[in-house]
Tab-separated table of C-alpha atoms in Angstrom:
chain	number	residue	atom	x	y	z
B	1	MET	CA	-7.211	0.975	-26.450
B	2	LYS	CA	-3.432	0.457	-26.287
B	3	TRP	CA	-0.910	2.855	-27.863
B	4	TRP	CA	2.863	2.746	-28.035
B	5	VAL	CA	4.819	5.988	-27.643
B	6	TRP	CA	8.358	6.090	-29.012
B	7	ILE	CA	10.857	8.284	-27.173
B	8	ALA	CA	14.307	8.943	-28.605
B	9	ALA	CA	17.459	10.130	-26.871
B	10	VAL	CA	21.012	11.092	-27.723
B	11	GLY	CA	23.878	10.342	-25.355
B	12	THR	CA	25.493	7.390	-23.685
B	13	LEU	CA	23.750	4.618	-21.833
B	14	GLY	CA	25.268	1.373	-20.663
B	15	ALA	CA	23.515	-1.383	-18.823
B	16	GLN	CA	20.933	0.152	-16.522
B	17	PRO	CA	21.161	-0.399	-12.747
B	18	VAL	CA	18.829	-2.928	-11.146
B	19	ILE	CA	18.063	-3.339	-7.417
B	20	THR	CA	17.214	-6.861	-6.258
B	21	ASP	CA	17.547	-6.369	-2.496
B	22	LEU	CA	18.281	-3.902	0.282
B	23	GLU	CA	20.435	-4.761	3.303
B	24	PRO	CA	18.976	-4.135	5.795
B	25	ARG	CA	15.291	-3.829	4.889
B	26	GLY	CA	14.642	-1.399	7.733
B	27	ALA	CA	16.209	0.697	10.460
B	28	GLN	CA	15.292	2.380	13.732
B	29	LYS	CA	14.472	6.056	13.340
B	30	GLY	CA	16.903	8.601	14.707
B	31	ARG	CA	19.981	6.412	14.202
B	32	PRO	CA	22.525	6.417	11.364
B	33	PHE	CA	23.001	3.127	9.531
B	34	VAL	CA	24.753	1.556	6.567
B	35	LEU	CA	22.522	0.699	3.608
B	36	THR	CA	23.789	-1.798	1.053
B	37	VAL	CA	22.011	-1.914	-2.288
B	38	VAL	CA	22.283	-5.333	-3.938
B	39	GLY	CA	21.636	-5.842	-7.629
B	40	ARG	CA	23.326	-5.471	-10.993
B	41	ASN	CA	25.320	-2.771	-12.777
B	42	LEU	CA	25.933	-0.839	-9.544
B	43	ALA	CA	29.331	0.594	-10.438
B	44	GLU	CA	31.161	3.418	-8.701
B	45	GLY	CA	29.387	6.746	-8.953
B	46	ALA	CA	26.045	5.352	-7.874
B	47	ARG	CA	23.815	7.782	-5.992
B	48	ILE	CA	20.643	7.242	-4.006
B	49	TRP	CA	17.359	8.909	-4.921
B	50	SER	CA	14.816	8.858	-2.089
B	51	THR	CA	12.175	10.964	-0.374
B	52	MET	CA	13.669	9.917	2.958
B	53	PRO	CA	14.905	13.029	4.820
B	54	ALA	CA	18.502	11.863	5.135
B	55	THR	CA	21.947	12.195	3.612
B	56	PHE	CA	23.379	9.243	1.663
B	57	THR	CA	27.190	9.152	1.596
B	58	PRO	CA	28.796	6.542	-0.713
B	59	LEU	CA	31.188	4.187	1.056
B	60	ALA	CA	34.267	2.534	-0.397
B	61	PRO	CA	33.305	-0.861	-1.816
B	62	GLU	CA	34.238	-3.837	0.335
B	63	LYS	CA	35.159	-7.199	-1.094
B	64	ARG	CA	32.422	-9.797	-0.859
B	65	GLY	CA	33.272	-13.385	-1.578
B	66	GLY	CA	31.465	-14.795	-4.579
B	67	MET	CA	29.899	-11.494	-5.640
B	68	ALA	CA	30.895	-10.031	-8.992
B	69	GLU	CA	31.858	-6.409	-9.407
B	70	GLY	CA	28.911	-4.064	-9.716
B	71	ARG	CA	26.602	-6.277	-7.663
B	72	TYR	CA	26.339	-3.977	-4.644
B	73	ALA	CA	26.894	-0.417	-3.411
B	74	SER	CA	26.964	0.779	0.210
B	75	PHE	CA	25.997	4.123	1.724
B	76	LEU	CA	26.162	5.731	5.142
B	77	VAL	CA	22.653	7.011	5.838
B	78	GLU	CA	22.303	9.855	8.331
B	79	PRO	CA	18.610	10.628	8.912
B	80	SER	CA	17.341	14.063	9.861
B	81	ARG	CA	15.293	14.686	12.976
B	82	GLU	CA	12.174	14.916	10.816
B	83	LEU	CA	12.414	11.253	9.807
B	84	ALA	CA	9.126	9.566	10.718
B	85	VAL	CA	8.064	5.945	10.939
B	86	GLY	CA	7.042	4.821	7.453
B	87	THR	CA	8.189	3.388	4.137
B	88	TYR	CA	10.448	5.325	1.781
B	89	PRO	CA	11.326	4.691	-1.888
B	90	ILE	CA	14.915	3.895	-2.802
B	91	ARG	CA	16.344	4.132	-6.319
B	92	VAL	CA	19.897	4.182	-7.633
B	93	GLU	CA	20.869	6.938	-10.056
B	94	MET	CA	23.846	6.483	-12.358
B	95	PRO	CA	25.080	8.029	-15.599
B	96	ASN	CA	23.748	4.970	-17.442
B	97	GLY	CA	20.227	5.221	-16.063
B	98	ILE	CA	17.951	4.943	-13.062
B	99	SER	CA	17.015	1.739	-11.280
B	100	ASN	CA	13.747	0.174	-10.297
B	101	LEU	CA	12.225	1.150	-6.948
B	102	GLN	CA	12.491	-0.709	-3.645
B	103	LEU	CA	10.897	0.268	-0.323
B	104	PHE	CA	12.897	0.853	2.850
B	105	THR	CA	11.090	0.860	6.196
B	106	VAL	CA	11.830	3.090	9.170
B	107	GLY	CA	10.575	1.776	12.503
B	108	ALA	CA	10.460	2.872	16.124
B	109	PHE	CA	12.172	-0.106	17.785
B	110	PRO	CA	15.687	-1.610	17.879
B	111	GLU	CA	16.377	-3.782	14.831
B	112	TYR	CA	17.568	-7.403	14.745
B	113	LEU	CA	18.286	-9.936	12.005
B	114	GLU	CA	16.997	-13.500	11.924
B	115	ASP	CA	19.915	-15.936	12.315
B	116	GLU	CA	18.737	-17.973	9.327
B	117	SER	CA	18.917	-14.841	7.148
B	118	ARG	CA	22.605	-14.249	7.808
B	119	ALA	CA	25.153	-15.040	5.119
B	120	GLY	CA	26.295	-18.650	5.331
B	121	ALA	CA	23.520	-19.731	7.718
B	122	LEU	CA	21.967	-23.163	7.384
B	123	PRO	CA	18.501	-23.159	5.780
B	124	ASN	CA	15.443	-24.153	7.800
B	125	SER	CA	17.357	-23.696	11.048
B	126	ASN	CA	14.397	-22.246	13.010
B	127	ASP	CA	11.454	-24.099	11.497
B	128	THR	CA	10.387	-26.058	14.595
B	129	ILE	CA	9.669	-25.407	18.265
B	130	GLU	CA	12.766	-27.429	19.150
B	131	THR	CA	15.015	-25.220	16.983
B	132	ALA	CA	13.231	-21.899	17.612
B	133	GLN	CA	15.376	-18.761	17.669
B	134	ALA	CA	15.277	-16.852	20.960
B	135	LEU	CA	13.810	-13.355	20.753
B	136	PRO	CA	15.216	-10.358	22.641
B	137	ALA	CA	13.285	-8.414	25.253
B	138	ALA	CA	10.528	-6.248	23.774
B	139	PRO	CA	10.238	-3.837	22.088
B	140	PHE	CA	12.091	-4.905	18.951
B	141	THR	CA	11.806	-5.521	15.209
B	142	MET	CA	13.141	-8.811	13.838
B	143	ASN	CA	13.984	-8.854	10.124
B	144	GLY	CA	13.533	-12.282	8.548
B	145	VAL	CA	12.885	-14.107	5.288
B	146	LEU	CA	10.696	-17.058	4.285
B	147	ARG	CA	12.422	-19.374	1.836
B	148	GLY	CA	9.561	-21.129	0.133
B	149	PRO	CA	7.160	-23.417	1.986
B	150	GLU	CA	8.689	-22.952	5.421
B	151	ARG	CA	7.715	-21.386	8.714
B	152	ASP	CA	9.954	-19.393	11.053
B	153	VAL	CA	9.588	-20.137	14.758
B	154	TYR	CA	10.789	-17.810	17.524
B	155	ARG	CA	10.900	-18.379	21.285
B	156	TYR	CA	9.771	-15.536	23.542
B	157	ALA	CA	10.145	-15.463	27.341
B	158	ALA	CA	7.102	-13.788	28.925
B	159	LYS	CA	5.791	-13.024	32.398
B	160	ALA	CA	2.291	-13.845	33.605
B	161	GLY	CA	-0.077	-11.019	32.635
B	162	GLU	CA	2.396	-9.479	30.171
B	163	LYS	CA	0.526	-7.922	27.241
B	164	ARG	CA	2.184	-7.550	23.849
B	165	VAL	CA	1.253	-6.436	20.353
B	166	ILE	CA	2.775	-8.776	17.764
B	167	GLU	CA	2.742	-7.629	14.147
B	168	VAL	CA	4.260	-8.521	10.793
B	169	GLU	CA	5.071	-5.864	8.205
B	170	ALA	CA	5.432	-7.393	4.747
B	171	ARG	CA	3.130	-6.320	1.910
B	172	ARG	CA	3.129	-2.735	3.198
B	173	CYS	CA	6.934	-2.767	2.886
B	174	GLY	CA	7.102	-4.185	-0.632
B	175	SER	CA	7.368	-7.896	0.187
B	176	ALA	CA	5.411	-10.445	-1.843
B	177	ILE	CA	4.508	-12.744	1.046
B	178	ASP	CA	1.041	-12.867	2.615
B	179	PRO	CA	2.013	-13.255	6.284
B	180	VAL	CA	0.300	-15.238	9.018
B	181	ILE	CA	1.183	-14.975	12.738
B	182	GLU	CA	0.379	-17.657	15.274
B	183	ILE	CA	1.212	-17.580	18.997
B	184	LEU	CA	1.707	-20.946	20.724
B	185	ASP	CA	2.164	-21.821	24.385
B	186	SER	CA	4.930	-24.133	25.622
B	187	GLY	CA	2.829	-27.171	24.766
B	188	GLY	CA	2.139	-26.052	21.196
B	189	LYS	CA	-1.441	-24.916	21.859
B	190	SER	CA	-2.543	-21.924	19.785
B	191	LEU	CA	-3.271	-18.780	21.825
B	192	ALA	CA	-3.809	-16.342	18.948
B	193	ARG	CA	-3.660	-16.180	15.167
B	194	SER	CA	-3.811	-13.290	12.706
B	195	GLU	CA	-4.071	-12.890	8.963
B	196	ASP	CA	-5.192	-9.762	7.059
B	197	ALA	CA	-5.662	-7.538	10.124
B	198	PRO	CA	-7.795	-4.347	9.937
B	199	LEU	CA	-6.082	-1.427	8.144
B	200	LEU	CA	-3.070	-3.646	7.322
B	201	GLY	CA	-4.193	-5.068	3.992
B	202	LEU	CA	-2.662	-8.553	3.813
B	203	ASP	CA	-0.378	-8.016	6.812
B	204	ALA	CA	-1.017	-9.512	10.255
B	205	ARG	CA	-1.321	-8.213	13.807
B	206	THR	CA	-2.525	-9.711	17.083
B	207	GLU	CA	-2.495	-8.731	20.753
B	208	VAL	CA	-1.773	-11.324	23.428
B	209	THR	CA	-1.859	-11.381	27.227
B	210	PHE	CA	0.392	-14.240	28.323
B	211	PRO	CA	-1.333	-16.330	31.016
B	212	ARG	CA	1.746	-17.496	32.946
B	213	ASP	CA	5.513	-17.220	33.213
B	214	GLY	CA	7.393	-19.237	30.637
B	215	PHE	CA	8.336	-19.662	27.017
B	216	TYR	CA	5.947	-18.966	24.151
B	217	TYR	CA	6.433	-19.356	20.419
B	218	VAL	CA	5.792	-16.900	17.598
B	219	VAL	CA	5.292	-18.627	14.248
B	220	VAL	CA	5.477	-16.700	10.954
B	221	HIS	CA	4.637	-18.230	7.570
B	222	ASP	CA	3.153	-17.326	4.210
B	223	ALA	CA	-0.584	-17.952	3.943
B	224	ARG	CA	-0.055	-20.161	0.870
B	225	TYR	CA	3.460	-21.371	1.750
B	226	SER	CA	4.504	-19.974	-1.615
B	227	THR	CA	7.978	-19.241	-2.942
B	228	GLN	CA	8.585	-15.539	-3.588
B	229	ALA	CA	11.636	-13.565	-4.680
B	230	ALA	CA	10.646	-10.668	-2.395
B	231	ASN	CA	10.298	-12.907	0.659
B	232	PHE	CA	11.237	-10.648	3.563
B	233	TYR	CA	9.188	-9.631	6.603
B	234	ARG	CA	9.537	-7.511	9.729
B	235	LEU	CA	8.273	-9.070	12.970
B	236	LYS	CA	7.469	-6.335	15.479
B	237	VAL	CA	6.804	-6.986	19.191
B	238	GLY	CA	6.044	-4.337	21.801
B	239	SER	CA	3.395	-2.425	23.709
B	240	TYR	CA	2.082	0.341	21.477
B	241	GLU	CA	-1.088	2.035	20.335
B	242	TYR	CA	-2.579	1.120	16.989
B	243	ALA	CA	-5.767	1.811	15.062
B	244	THR	CA	-8.181	-0.758	13.661
B	245	GLU	CA	-10.451	1.687	11.822
B	246	VAL	CA	-10.311	5.054	10.083
B	247	PHE	CA	-13.085	7.464	9.116
B	248	PRO	CA	-13.445	9.188	6.770
B	249	LEU	CA	-11.308	7.323	4.249
B	250	GLY	CA	-10.136	10.536	2.610
B	251	GLY	CA	-10.596	14.256	2.178
B	252	ARG	CA	-10.391	17.220	-0.158
B	253	ARG	CA	-7.048	18.485	-1.355
B	254	SER	CA	-5.728	21.697	0.234
B	255	GLU	CA	-7.934	21.317	3.320
B	256	MET	CA	-7.435	20.362	6.968
B	257	VAL	CA	-9.590	17.258	7.465
B	258	PRO	CA	-10.721	15.922	10.888
B	259	VAL	CA	-10.115	12.162	11.043
B	260	SER	CA	-11.011	9.477	13.561
B	261	LEU	CA	-8.151	6.978	13.633
B	262	GLY	CA	-8.917	4.130	16.002
B	263	GLY	CA	-10.884	6.451	18.256
B	264	ARG	CA	-8.134	9.099	18.282
B	265	LYS	CA	-9.065	12.442	16.762
B	266	ILE	CA	-6.373	13.743	14.450
B	267	THR	CA	-6.232	16.289	11.632
B	268	ALA	CA	-5.044	15.298	8.168
B	269	ASN	CA	-3.182	18.185	6.578
B	270	LEU	CA	-3.925	17.949	2.857
B	271	GLN	CA	-2.712	21.464	2.069
B	272	GLY	CA	0.654	20.361	0.744
B	273	VAL	CA	-0.430	17.248	-1.141
B	274	ASP	CA	0.836	17.152	-4.717
B	275	ALA	CA	-1.761	18.038	-7.347
B	276	LYS	CA	-1.241	14.671	-9.078
B	277	ALA	CA	-1.442	12.525	-5.938
B	278	ASP	CA	-4.692	10.719	-5.167
B	279	VAL	CA	-3.468	9.102	-1.924
B	280	THR	CA	-1.480	10.342	1.055
B	281	PHE	CA	-0.907	8.836	4.527
B	282	VAL	CA	-2.103	9.609	8.056
B	283	ASN	CA	-0.971	8.333	11.432
B	284	ILE	CA	-1.377	8.708	15.173
B	285	PRO	CA	1.258	11.221	16.388
B	286	ASP	CA	4.542	9.551	17.443
B	287	SER	CA	3.097	6.158	16.558
B	288	ALA	CA	5.142	2.975	16.236
B	289	VAL	CA	2.893	1.697	13.420
B	290	LEU	CA	3.166	2.407	9.718
B	291	PRO	CA	0.912	5.217	8.460
B	292	VAL	CA	-2.485	4.481	6.915
B	293	PRO	CA	-3.457	5.309	3.284
B	294	PHE	CA	-5.818	8.284	3.012
B	295	ALA	CA	-7.548	9.196	-0.261
B	296	VAL	CA	-7.290	12.710	-1.694
B	297	GLY	CA	-9.892	14.255	-4.005
B	298	ASP	CA	-10.638	17.622	-5.583
B	299	ASP	CA	-14.446	17.788	-5.375
B	300	PRO	CA	-16.562	19.194	-2.510
B	301	GLU	CA	-17.083	16.659	0.289
B	302	VAL	CA	-19.971	15.856	2.623
B	303	MET	CA	-20.340	13.417	5.511
B	304	GLU	CA	-23.238	11.058	6.137
B	305	PRO	CA	-26.056	11.415	7.033
B	306	VAL	CA	-27.129	13.542	4.057
B	307	ALA	CA	-30.805	14.567	4.135
B	308	ASP	CA	-31.015	16.854	1.105
B	309	ALA	CA	-30.260	16.051	-2.514
B	310	VAL	CA	-26.608	16.726	-3.349
B	311	ALA	CA	-25.313	18.410	-6.489
B	312	ALA	CA	-22.530	16.915	-8.587
B	313	PRO	CA	-19.584	17.007	-8.391
B	314	VAL	CA	-19.439	15.767	-4.820
B	315	THR	CA	-17.798	13.089	-2.687
B	316	ILE	CA	-19.950	11.523	0.039
B	317	ASN	CA	-18.126	9.946	2.979
B	318	GLY	CA	-20.171	7.127	4.474
B	319	ARG	CA	-20.007	3.829	6.300
B	320	ILE	CA	-22.104	0.654	6.302
B	321	ALA	CA	-22.309	0.613	10.086
B	322	LYS	CA	-24.221	-2.640	10.555
B	323	ALA	CA	-24.962	-5.851	8.702
B	324	GLY	CA	-27.583	-5.515	5.977
B	325	GLU	CA	-27.512	-1.700	5.955
B	326	ILE	CA	-28.181	0.082	2.655
B	327	ASP	CA	-27.195	3.749	2.444
B	328	ARG	CA	-29.297	5.983	0.179
B	329	TYR	CA	-28.554	9.415	-1.270
B	330	ARG	CA	-30.447	11.667	-3.666
B	331	VAL	CA	-28.551	13.446	-6.423
B	332	GLN	CA	-29.780	16.513	-8.326
B	333	VAL	CA	-29.943	15.947	-12.101
B	334	HIS	CA	-31.295	17.424	-15.322
B	335	SER	CA	-32.835	15.526	-18.206
B	336	GLY	CA	-30.217	13.540	-20.096
B	337	ASP	CA	-27.352	14.206	-17.677
B	338	ALA	CA	-24.586	11.615	-17.998
B	339	LEU	CA	-23.406	10.730	-14.489
B	340	MET	CA	-20.547	8.668	-13.098
B	341	PHE	CA	-20.724	7.088	-9.623
B	342	ARG	CA	-17.412	5.821	-8.261
B	343	VAL	CA	-16.855	4.074	-4.919
B	344	GLN	CA	-13.516	3.999	-3.100
B	345	ALA	CA	-13.331	1.379	-0.349
B	346	ALA	CA	-11.587	-2.009	-0.577
B	347	ASP	CA	-9.018	-0.821	-3.109
B	348	LEU	CA	-7.753	1.747	-0.590
B	349	GLY	CA	-6.833	-1.049	1.812
B	350	THR	CA	-8.619	0.654	4.717
B	351	SER	CA	-12.109	-0.799	4.245
B	352	LYS	CA	-13.550	-4.314	4.135
B	353	LEU	CA	-16.494	-3.137	2.055
B	354	MET	CA	-17.072	-5.000	-1.204
B	355	ALA	CA	-19.348	-2.282	-2.469
B	356	VAL	CA	-22.396	-2.614	-4.682
B	357	VAL	CA	-23.761	0.666	-6.061
B	358	THR	CA	-27.241	0.996	-7.593
B	359	VAL	CA	-28.918	4.025	-9.202
B	360	LEU	CA	-32.726	4.361	-9.277
B	361	ASP	CA	-35.024	6.885	-10.905
B	362	GLU	CA	-37.721	8.820	-9.026
B	363	HIS	CA	-40.130	5.899	-9.387
B	364	GLY	CA	-37.692	3.285	-8.077
B	365	LYS	CA	-36.791	1.866	-11.488
B	366	GLN	CA	-33.211	0.643	-11.654
B	367	LEU	CA	-31.045	2.654	-14.048
B	368	GLY	CA	-27.834	0.778	-13.374
B	369	ARG	CA	-25.973	-1.423	-10.909
B	370	SER	CA	-22.305	-2.275	-10.400
B	371	GLY	CA	-20.218	-4.254	-7.951
B	372	ASP	CA	-21.770	-7.701	-8.150
B	373	GLU	CA	-20.460	-8.632	-11.598
B	374	PRO	CA	-17.175	-10.497	-12.381
B	375	LEU	CA	-13.998	-8.414	-12.253
B	376	ALA	CA	-13.163	-6.706	-15.534
B	377	GLU	CA	-10.176	-8.211	-17.319
B	378	ASP	CA	-7.779	-5.816	-19.024
B	379	VAL	CA	-6.177	-8.000	-21.691
B	380	TYR	CA	-3.783	-5.204	-22.647
B	381	ASN	CA	-2.323	-4.751	-19.165
B	382	VAL	CA	-0.084	-7.749	-18.482
B	383	ASN	CA	1.236	-6.127	-15.300
B	384	GLN	CA	-2.170	-5.876	-13.666
B	385	SER	CA	-3.188	-8.283	-10.907
B	386	ARG	CA	-6.105	-7.330	-8.682
B	387	THR	CA	-8.032	-9.131	-5.982
B	388	ALA	CA	-10.538	-6.311	-5.387
B	389	SER	CA	-12.172	-3.715	-7.583
B	390	ASP	CA	-14.335	-0.912	-6.295
B	391	PRO	CA	-17.335	-0.297	-8.566
B	392	ILE	CA	-17.766	2.464	-11.131
B	393	LEU	CA	-21.206	3.050	-12.656
B	394	ARG	CA	-22.220	5.310	-15.538
B	395	VAL	CA	-25.894	6.166	-16.084
B	396	GLN	CA	-27.999	8.737	-17.929
B	397	ALA	CA	-30.725	10.675	-16.138
B	398	PRO	CA	-34.220	10.033	-17.571
B	399	GLU	CA	-36.196	12.714	-19.367
B	400	GLY	CA	-37.930	15.052	-16.933
B	401	ALA	CA	-35.997	13.793	-13.907
B	402	SER	CA	-34.876	16.219	-11.201
B	403	THR	CA	-33.224	13.652	-8.908
B	404	VAL	CA	-31.946	10.090	-8.921
B	405	THR	CA	-31.275	7.897	-5.896
B	406	VAL	CA	-27.987	6.061	-5.421
B	407	THR	CA	-27.607	3.229	-2.915
B	408	VAL	CA	-24.457	1.678	-1.439
B	409	GLU	CA	-24.369	-1.741	0.240
B	410	ASP	CA	-21.979	-4.597	0.924
B	411	LEU	CA	-22.030	-7.517	-1.498
B	412	ALA	CA	-22.256	-9.999	1.400
B	413	LEU	CA	-24.568	-7.757	3.479
B	414	ARG	CA	-21.856	-7.219	6.090
B	415	GLY	CA	-21.196	-4.048	8.057
B	416	GLY	CA	-19.303	-2.478	10.931
B	417	PRO	CA	-16.640	0.131	11.775
B	418	ASN	CA	-14.326	-1.115	8.987
B	419	TYR	CA	-16.894	-0.749	6.197
B	420	GLY	CA	-16.327	2.876	5.244
B	421	TYR	CA	-16.463	4.247	1.693
B	422	ARG	CA	-16.167	7.335	-0.464
B	423	LEU	CA	-18.865	7.802	-3.111
B	424	ASN	CA	-17.858	10.277	-5.801
B	425	VAL	CA	-20.533	11.625	-8.158
B	426	LYS	CA	-19.617	13.533	-11.320
B	427	LYS	CA	-21.364	14.757	-14.425
B	428	LEU	CA	-19.619	13.029	-17.280
B	429	ALA	CA	-17.912	15.246	-19.782
B	430	HIS	CA	-16.539	13.753	-22.979
B	431	ASP	CA	-13.146	12.874	-21.625
B	432	PHE	CA	-10.364	10.308	-21.645
B	433	ARG	CA	-7.639	9.077	-19.322
B	434	LEU	CA	-4.112	7.906	-20.129
B	435	VAL	CA	-2.600	5.121	-18.036
B	436	LEU	CA	1.122	4.318	-17.995
B	437	ASN	CA	1.937	0.777	-16.893
B	438	THR	CA	5.696	1.368	-16.983
B	439	ALA	CA	7.193	2.613	-13.716
B	440	TYR	CA	10.376	3.997	-15.268
B	441	ILE	CA	12.315	3.929	-18.543
B	442	ASN	CA	15.961	4.087	-19.577
B	443	ILE	CA	16.698	5.017	-23.200
B	444	PRO	CA	19.666	3.486	-25.068
B	445	ALA	CA	22.384	5.772	-26.371
B	446	GLY	CA	21.259	7.378	-29.594
B	447	GLY	CA	18.226	5.151	-29.691
B	448	SER	CA	14.614	5.020	-28.668
B	449	THR	CA	12.241	3.010	-26.548
B	450	ALA	CA	8.560	2.134	-26.745
B	451	VAL	CA	6.322	3.039	-23.817
B	452	PRO	CA	2.866	1.402	-23.711
B	453	VAL	CA	0.025	3.831	-22.987
B	454	THR	CA	-3.514	2.641	-22.273
B	455	VAL	CA	-6.307	5.038	-23.289
B	456	GLN	CA	-9.469	4.844	-21.202
B	457	ARG	CA	-12.168	6.738	-23.114
B	458	GLN	CA	-15.122	8.299	-21.326
B	459	GLY	CA	-17.361	9.426	-24.170
B	460	PHE	CA	-14.573	11.078	-26.182
B	461	ASP	CA	-13.996	9.389	-29.551
B	462	GLY	CA	-11.767	11.978	-31.221
B	463	GLU	CA	-8.056	11.974	-31.965
B	464	ILE	CA	-5.603	12.247	-29.076
B	465	GLN	CA	-2.268	14.000	-29.524
B	466	LEU	CA	0.452	12.924	-27.113
B	467	ARG	CA	3.475	14.972	-26.123
B	468	VAL	CA	6.180	13.964	-23.665
B	469	ALA	CA	7.041	16.836	-21.342
B	470	ASP	CA	10.761	17.439	-20.732
B	471	ALA	CA	11.761	14.670	-23.128
B	472	PRO	CA	15.519	13.900	-23.203
B	473	LYS	CA	17.519	15.463	-26.010
């Protein structure tokens, strides 16, 4: 069900600020830098809103040829010592409203800019081995862009036996490209290729040991050679530790949770996680890689293997460790209980599992199954675009039942270290959920605006009264 909520305001509001780009897209931690916000309606008085631990001092506007007034605003950014490697939201606040959000990335290595990305540079100037741009000595981060169906080629001088990690940060930083990395030798022979690396979502990472002294070529392109407005990427080369698996995929809010991250044992501190947040991030201490998403829940948690029947509510942390494995759990029930089984896996970006969940009664009769049907299409949500959907299953316990069995498996019968999951089991109350598809709103002076609200009902069919907390006056 789709509702529209009207919110009115009194005051002044001109054209709202809009961010179309950030210059640069990233910076090395521990160093001050100048951040230029590019967009529209960025007049004097603009301020930066961000969770980045840093001070943002407005700089006097400089004249840029061909750019109209209000198209950019620059700030001196002085990070604190607590600034960690990661992505941070950037918005512009002004008297006439707040802007959309863009992500800024903080890295561990010195930063460079692709020659082709500089103002006034010729397009397609590094698209071949013959015109490849020379890379500096590692470690470094090269900031580049892909203008449509092109590929960027870089030349790297390596020594025999030199081992390097080569990675592209794109989707994790807010870019729309789906990056591919390929490493070629001096003759154009492929030594390594990466697309959709473990724990990186659609981003790419490979590790190469160069066989001999000489020049090698790093090729970056979009997997579909598509044209995107957000077309930037960050090519990172160095020798650094990284994880290819995480387990468990999440933990309970307000607890200290032991986590295995690529074989390293760390502790996820969930004690300070906001009550509304369902995801936080974890990382190897002092790591050069971006942190990994980590789910946060409020129900009691258990780890596989689980021998006894569990009582709802509960979250079971498991993993399909080998191909063809089917995990089974028994859940305590009473006659007529309405239960919801929800899997978190692929949608977190830290699991390859395309989960199928099945619930059976005490005699093995199937009560329900989810995960192998076509993706649901929300015709009301025009902003939604999903390539994965973890299953949710609702069933009712049979009369006289004391337990039901729930199974979890991979749709393609795969398995391995990257096939973890979280299975949440709840008794269904008559409830509903409100979903806002609008990231932010600006209200015209003395006017109002409509905000679409999607109502997801879970057994509750009554009236819903909406109230906007701290509404503008």
